[in-house]
Coordinates of C-alpha atoms and ligand atoms in Angstrom, one line a residue:
M3 CA 7.2 -44.9 9.4
K4 CA 3.6 -45.8 10.4
S5 CA 2.9 -42.3 11.6
R6 CA 4.3 -40.8 8.4
I7 CA 2.0 -43.0 6.4
A8 CA -0.9 -42.0 8.7
L9 CA 0.1 -38.3 8.1
V10 CA 0.0 -38.7 4.4
V11 CA -3.4 -40.4 4.6
V12 CA -4.8 -37.7 6.8
S13 CA -3.4 -35.2 4.3
L14 CA -5.0 -36.9 1.4
V15 CA -8.4 -37.2 3.1
L16 CA -8.3 -33.6 4.2
S17 CA -7.1 -32.4 0.8
L18 CA -10.2 -34.0 -0.8
L19 CA -12.4 -32.5 1.9
I20 CA -11.3 -28.9 1.9
G21 CA -9.3 -28.5 -1.2
L22 CA -6.0 -28.3 0.6
T23 CA -2.9 -28.3 -1.5
L24 CA 0.4 -29.7 -0.3
R25 CA 3.4 -28.7 -2.5
R26 CA 6.6 -30.5 -1.8
G27 CA 9.8 -28.8 -2.9
A28 CA 12.1 -30.6 -5.2
G29 CA 13.9 -33.5 -3.6
G30 CA 11.5 -34.1 -0.7
D31 CA 12.7 -35.7 2.5
A32 CA 14.3 -39.1 1.8
S33 CA 14.1 -41.5 4.7
G34 CA 17.0 -40.9 7.1
A35 CA 17.4 -37.2 6.0
P36 CA 16.4 -34.5 8.6
K37 CA 12.7 -33.9 8.6
R38 CA 11.5 -31.1 6.3
P39 CA 9.4 -28.6 8.3
L40 CA 5.8 -28.4 7.2
I41 CA 4.3 -24.9 7.2
G42 CA 0.5 -24.2 7.0
L43 CA -0.6 -21.1 5.0
S44 CA -4.2 -20.2 5.6
M45 CA -5.5 -17.5 3.2
D46 CA -8.6 -15.3 3.3
T47 CA -9.0 -15.7 -0.5
L48 CA -7.3 -16.3 -3.8
E49 CA -9.9 -14.4 -5.8
V50 CA -8.0 -11.1 -5.6
E51 CA -4.9 -11.0 -7.9
R52 CA -2.4 -9.9 -5.3
W53 CA -2.9 -12.9 -3.1
Q54 CA -2.0 -15.3 -5.8
H55 CA 1.4 -13.6 -6.1
D56 CA 1.8 -13.9 -2.3
R57 CA 1.1 -17.7 -2.3
D58 CA 3.4 -18.5 -5.2
L59 CA 6.3 -16.5 -3.8
F60 CA 5.8 -17.8 -0.3
E61 CA 5.8 -21.4 -1.4
A62 CA 8.8 -20.9 -3.7
R63 CA 10.9 -19.4 -0.9
A64 CA 9.9 -22.0 1.7
N65 CA 10.7 -24.8 -0.7
Q66 CA 14.1 -23.2 -1.4
L67 CA 14.7 -23.2 2.4
G68 CA 13.9 -26.9 2.6
A69 CA 10.3 -26.7 3.9
D70 CA 7.0 -27.9 2.6
V71 CA 3.9 -25.7 2.5
M72 CA 0.3 -26.7 2.8
V73 CA -2.0 -24.0 1.4
V74 CA -5.7 -23.4 2.1
S75 CA -8.0 -20.6 1.0
A76 CA -11.3 -19.8 2.8
N77 CA -13.0 -17.8 0.0
G78 CA -13.8 -15.0 2.5
S79 CA -15.6 -17.3 5.0
D80 CA -14.6 -17.1 8.7
T81 CA -16.1 -20.4 9.6
R82 CA -14.2 -22.0 6.8
Q83 CA -10.9 -20.3 7.7
V84 CA -11.1 -21.5 11.3
R85 CA -11.8 -25.0 9.9
D86 CA -8.9 -24.7 7.5
C87 CA -6.6 -23.8 10.4
E88 CA -7.9 -26.8 12.4
A89 CA -7.1 -29.0 9.5
L90 CA -3.6 -27.6 9.1
I91 CA -3.0 -28.2 12.9
A92 CA -4.3 -31.7 12.6
N93 CA -1.8 -32.2 9.7
K94 CA 1.0 -31.4 12.2
V95 CA 2.3 -28.2 10.7
S96 CA 5.2 -26.8 12.7
A97 CA 4.3 -23.2 12.1
L98 CA 1.1 -21.5 10.9
V99 CA 0.9 -18.4 8.7
I100 CA -2.5 -16.7 8.5
I101 CA -3.8 -14.1 6.2
P102 CA -7.1 -13.4 8.1
H103 CA -10.3 -12.5 6.4
D104 CA -11.6 -11.2 9.7
G105 CA -8.8 -10.1 12.2
A106 CA -11.1 -10.7 15.2
A107 CA -12.6 -14.0 14.2
M108 CA -9.1 -15.6 13.6
A109 CA -8.1 -15.2 17.3
K110 CA -9.8 -18.6 17.7
A111 CA -7.4 -20.2 15.2
V112 CA -4.4 -18.7 17.1
N113 CA -5.7 -20.1 20.4
L114 CA -6.2 -23.5 18.8
A115 CA -2.7 -23.4 17.3
H116 CA -1.2 -22.5 20.6
E117 CA -3.0 -25.4 22.3
A118 CA -1.1 -27.6 19.9
H119 CA 2.2 -25.7 20.5
V120 CA 2.2 -24.3 16.9
P121 CA 3.5 -20.7 16.6
V122 CA 1.5 -18.3 14.4
L123 CA 2.6 -15.5 12.1
A124 CA 0.0 -13.0 10.9
Y125 CA 0.7 -12.2 7.3
D126 CA -0.1 -8.7 6.0
R127 CA -3.2 -8.4 8.2
L128 CA -3.2 -8.3 12.0
I129 CA -5.1 -10.8 14.2
L130 CA -6.8 -9.1 17.2
N131 CA -7.2 -10.0 20.9
C132 CA -4.9 -13.0 21.1
D133 CA -1.3 -13.9 22.0
L134 CA -0.2 -13.6 18.4
D135 CA 3.5 -14.6 18.0
L136 CA 4.5 -12.3 15.2
Y137 CA 3.1 -9.8 12.6
L138 CA 4.7 -9.1 9.3
T139 CA 3.2 -6.4 7.1
F140 CA 3.9 -3.3 5.0
D141 CA 3.7 0.1 6.5
N142 CA 0.0 0.4 6.1
V143 CA -0.4 3.9 7.7
R144 CA 2.2 5.1 5.1
V145 CA 0.1 3.5 2.3
G146 CA -2.8 5.8 3.3
E147 CA -0.6 8.8 3.6
L148 CA 0.9 8.3 0.2
Q149 CA -2.5 7.9 -1.4
A150 CA -3.9 11.1 0.2
Q151 CA -0.7 13.0 -0.4
Y152 CA -0.9 12.2 -4.2
L153 CA -4.4 13.8 -4.3
V154 CA -3.4 16.8 -2.3
D155 CA -0.4 17.4 -4.6
H156 CA -2.4 16.9 -7.8
L157 CA -5.5 18.8 -6.7
K158 CA -3.7 22.1 -5.9
G159 CA -5.4 25.3 -6.8
R160 CA -9.0 24.1 -6.5
K161 CA -11.4 23.4 -3.7
A162 CA -11.5 19.7 -4.4
R163 CA -14.5 17.4 -3.9
I164 CA -13.5 13.9 -3.0
V165 CA -15.4 10.6 -2.6
R166 CA -13.6 8.1 -0.3
L167 CA -14.0 4.3 -0.7
L168 CA -12.7 2.7 2.5
G169 CA -11.8 -1.0 2.8
S170 CA -13.5 -3.8 4.6
K171 CA -14.3 -3.3 8.3
T172 CA -13.3 -6.9 9.1
D173 CA -9.7 -6.0 8.0
N174 CA -7.6 -4.0 10.5
N175 CA -5.5 -2.8 7.6
A176 CA -8.5 -0.8 6.3
F177 CA -8.4 1.3 9.5
L178 CA -4.7 1.8 9.2
F179 CA -5.1 3.0 5.5
K180 CA -7.8 5.4 6.7
Q181 CA -5.6 6.6 9.6
G182 CA -2.8 7.4 7.1
Q183 CA -5.2 9.2 4.7
D184 CA -6.7 11.2 7.6
N185 CA -3.2 12.3 8.7
I186 CA -2.9 14.1 5.3
L187 CA -6.5 15.0 4.6
N188 CA -7.5 16.5 7.9
P189 CA -5.2 19.5 7.6
A190 CA -6.2 20.0 4.0
I191 CA -9.9 19.9 5.0
A192 CA -9.2 22.4 7.8
R193 CA -7.5 24.7 5.3
G194 CA -10.6 24.4 3.1
D195 CA -8.7 22.8 0.2
I196 CA -10.5 19.5 0.2
E197 CA -14.1 18.4 1.0
I198 CA -15.1 14.8 1.4
V199 CA -18.5 14.7 -0.2
H200 CA -19.2 11.1 0.5
E201 CA -17.4 8.1 2.1
D202 CA -18.2 4.6 3.1
W203 CA -16.7 1.2 3.9
C204 CA -16.6 -1.5 1.2
D205 CA -17.7 -4.7 2.8
G206 CA -15.4 -7.7 2.0
W207 CA -13.2 -5.4 -0.2
R208 CA -15.8 -6.2 -3.0
P209 CA -15.6 -4.1 -6.2
E210 CA -19.4 -4.3 -6.5
N211 CA -19.7 -2.5 -3.1
A212 CA -17.3 0.1 -4.4
K213 CA -19.6 0.6 -7.4
K214 CA -22.7 0.9 -5.2
I215 CA -21.0 3.4 -2.9
L216 CA -19.7 5.6 -5.8
N217 CA -23.2 5.5 -7.4
A218 CA -24.7 6.6 -4.1
A219 CA -22.1 9.4 -3.9
I220 CA -23.0 10.7 -7.4
T221 CA -26.7 10.5 -6.6
K222 CA -26.1 12.5 -3.4
A223 CA -23.4 14.9 -4.3
G224 CA -23.6 15.1 -8.1
R225 CA -21.1 14.4 -10.8
D226 CA -18.9 17.3 -9.8
I227 CA -16.2 15.3 -8.1
D228 CA -12.5 15.7 -8.5
A229 CA -11.2 12.4 -7.1
V230 CA -12.1 9.0 -5.8
L231 CA -9.8 8.0 -3.0
C232 CA -9.9 4.2 -3.2
S233 CA -8.0 2.3 -0.5
A234 CA -7.0 -0.6 -2.9
D235 CA -7.0 -1.5 -6.6
I236 CA -9.8 -4.0 -6.1
L237 CA -12.0 -1.0 -5.2
S238 CA -10.6 1.2 -8.0
A239 CA -11.7 -1.6 -10.4
G240 CA -15.3 -1.0 -9.4
A241 CA -15.0 2.8 -9.2
V242 CA -13.5 3.1 -12.7
Q243 CA -16.4 1.1 -14.1
V244 CA -18.9 3.6 -12.7
L245 CA -16.8 6.5 -13.9
L246 CA -16.7 5.0 -17.4
E247 CA -20.5 4.6 -17.4
E248 CA -20.8 8.3 -16.2
G249 CA -18.4 9.6 -18.9
L250 CA -16.1 10.8 -16.1
A251 CA -13.2 8.3 -16.5
G252 CA -9.9 10.1 -17.0
K253 CA -11.4 13.4 -15.7
V254 CA -11.4 12.3 -12.0
L255 CA -8.3 11.3 -10.1
V256 CA -8.4 7.7 -8.8
T257 CA -6.0 6.1 -6.3
G258 CA -5.4 2.5 -5.5
Q259 CA -3.0 0.0 -3.9
D260 CA -1.4 -3.3 -4.8
A261 CA -0.1 -2.5 -8.4
D262 CA -2.5 -5.1 -9.8
L263 CA -1.9 -5.6 -13.5
A264 CA -5.4 -4.2 -14.4
S265 CA -4.6 -1.1 -12.4
C266 CA -1.2 -0.6 -14.0
Q267 CA -3.0 -0.9 -17.4
R268 CA -5.6 1.7 -16.2
I269 CA -2.7 4.0 -15.3
V270 CA -1.4 3.7 -18.8
E271 CA -4.9 4.3 -20.3
G272 CA -5.4 7.3 -17.9
T273 CA -8.5 6.0 -16.0
Q274 CA -6.6 5.5 -12.8
S275 CA -4.0 7.9 -11.5
M276 CA -1.8 6.0 -9.1
T277 CA -1.4 2.8 -7.1
I278 CA 0.9 1.8 -4.3
Y279 CA 3.4 -0.9 -5.1
K280 CA 4.1 -3.2 -2.1
P281 CA 6.9 -5.5 -3.1
I282 CA 5.1 -8.7 -2.4
K283 CA 8.2 -10.7 -3.2
N284 CA 9.9 -9.0 -0.2
L285 CA 6.9 -9.7 2.1
A286 CA 6.5 -13.3 0.9
T287 CA 10.2 -14.0 1.1
V288 CA 10.6 -12.5 4.6
A289 CA 7.5 -14.3 5.7
A290 CA 8.8 -17.7 4.5
D291 CA 12.2 -17.0 6.2
L292 CA 10.4 -16.2 9.4
A293 CA 8.0 -19.2 9.2
V294 CA 10.8 -21.6 8.6
K295 CA 12.7 -20.2 11.6
M296 CA 9.5 -20.5 13.7
A297 CA 9.1 -24.1 12.5
R298 CA 12.7 -24.8 13.5
R299 CA 12.1 -23.0 16.8
E300 CA 14.9 -20.5 16.0
V301 CA 15.1 -17.0 17.6
I302 CA 13.5 -14.2 15.7
V303 CA 14.2 -10.5 16.4
A304 CA 11.3 -8.0 15.7
R305 CA 12.1 -4.4 16.6
Q306 CA 8.7 -2.9 16.3
E307 CA 5.3 -3.8 17.9
L308 CA 1.6 -3.1 17.3
P309 CA -1.2 -3.4 19.9
N310 CA -3.8 -6.0 18.9
G311 CA -6.2 -5.4 21.8
K312 CA -4.6 -8.0 24.1
I313 CA -0.8 -7.7 23.7
N314 CA 1.8 -5.6 21.8
V315 CA 2.6 -7.9 19.0
P316 CA 6.2 -8.1 17.8
S317 CA 6.0 -6.7 14.3
I318 CA 8.0 -6.0 11.2
F319 CA 6.9 -3.3 8.7
L320 CA 8.2 -3.2 5.2
P321 CA 8.4 -0.1 2.9
V322 CA 6.0 0.8 0.1
H323 CA 6.3 2.9 -3.1
V324 CA 4.0 5.2 -5.2
V325 CA 3.4 4.2 -8.8
D326 CA 2.0 6.5 -11.4
K327 CA 2.6 6.7 -15.2
D328 CA 6.0 8.1 -14.7
S329 CA 7.2 5.5 -12.3
L330 CA 5.8 2.3 -13.7
E331 CA 9.1 1.5 -15.4
S332 CA 11.3 2.1 -12.3
T333 CA 9.1 0.2 -9.9
V334 CA 6.9 -2.7 -11.0
I335 CA 8.6 -3.3 -14.3
A336 CA 12.2 -3.0 -12.9
D337 CA 11.2 -5.4 -10.1
G338 CA 9.8 -7.9 -12.6
F339 CA 6.4 -7.7 -10.8
H340 CA 4.8 -7.2 -14.3
T341 CA 6.3 -7.2 -17.7
R342 CA 6.3 -4.1 -19.8
E343 CA 4.4 -6.0 -22.5
S344 CA 1.6 -7.0 -20.2
I345 CA 1.1 -3.4 -18.8
Y346 CA 1.3 -1.7 -22.2
K347 CA -0.6 -4.6 -23.9
K348 CA 2.0 -4.8 -26.6
Ligands
LIG407 C1 -5.6 -5.5 2.5 C2 -4.2 -5.6 1.8 C3 -4.3 -4.9 0.6 C4 -5.4 -5.3 -0.3 C5 -6.7 -5.5 0.4 C6 -7.8 -6.2 -0.4 O1 -5.5 -6.2 3.7 O2 -3.3 -5.1 2.7 O3 -3.0 -5.0 -0.1 O4 -5.1 -6.4 -1.1 O5 -6.5 -6.2 1.6 O6 -7.4 -7.6 -0.7

């Protein structure tokens, strides 16, 4: 009882210090009942729309399974994210779920967790060079392939000039998206169907960097561009602003990823051509299932693996879907990810 009180006090103090939120599911553990597992969720950021969905769905599922979740968000700071993880470990979480801002920097958090015998699940983004226990993500190479294939299919018949806005170099996913895009683009470039007139990495996945890079591309290569291959919706948000300022919006194909509400609205307006819908509910639900199993020290079977520089990490990849104006209804709306009214602003 004493230690439980101590734990609550530590929780409260740390909550005040680092903005930690502990959400207890309905009917928290009454004394005498089996202990509810406590799961730590350390997030890169909550500024980008998609990650708010991830958090809410993860918590809801974990609570449903009888676990509590302690959530922290690092606002894109590596120092803060390591500190967040230390705080979660000090709060005696039984499993740690990390969405790393920087896949290399977070190896430190995995090592610290292991010293405290806490297993770690990397959520959506890989953590590099450590003995990571499990990686759950979408098929990120496929995301890049679908984005590039959309452009190849819709740019047929012209020698297309493309600007490519790549993701953040601190995020291993950014390289997987590029790899998928290259799988499709390289043969088209070799055939002479496509030319990449400019490309660059968007530091921190920031829309303002996407704007800078697209402006630089237009200065360098001119306004005669056919498509902007954006690796994610947060980048297409910046790109479309530039295209609007240049009077090119709606005339240039724009890709994305995440099916953010603003992107779905742009698809309806015609300023963005497509996005990739990654059923976050599926990811968050499976992640919560796995995290609770980890917390209860149950066996987990992962049939795939991905090298992280140190080991082949047991991995699970989930499928993704293309969304354009013809498939909004059958994907994001049918799944309840967004309402028809919010997308069509009616
Ligand atoms: C990636 C993630 C994408 C996108 C991007 C920017 O790691 O897989 O879905 O959200 O980060 O936040």
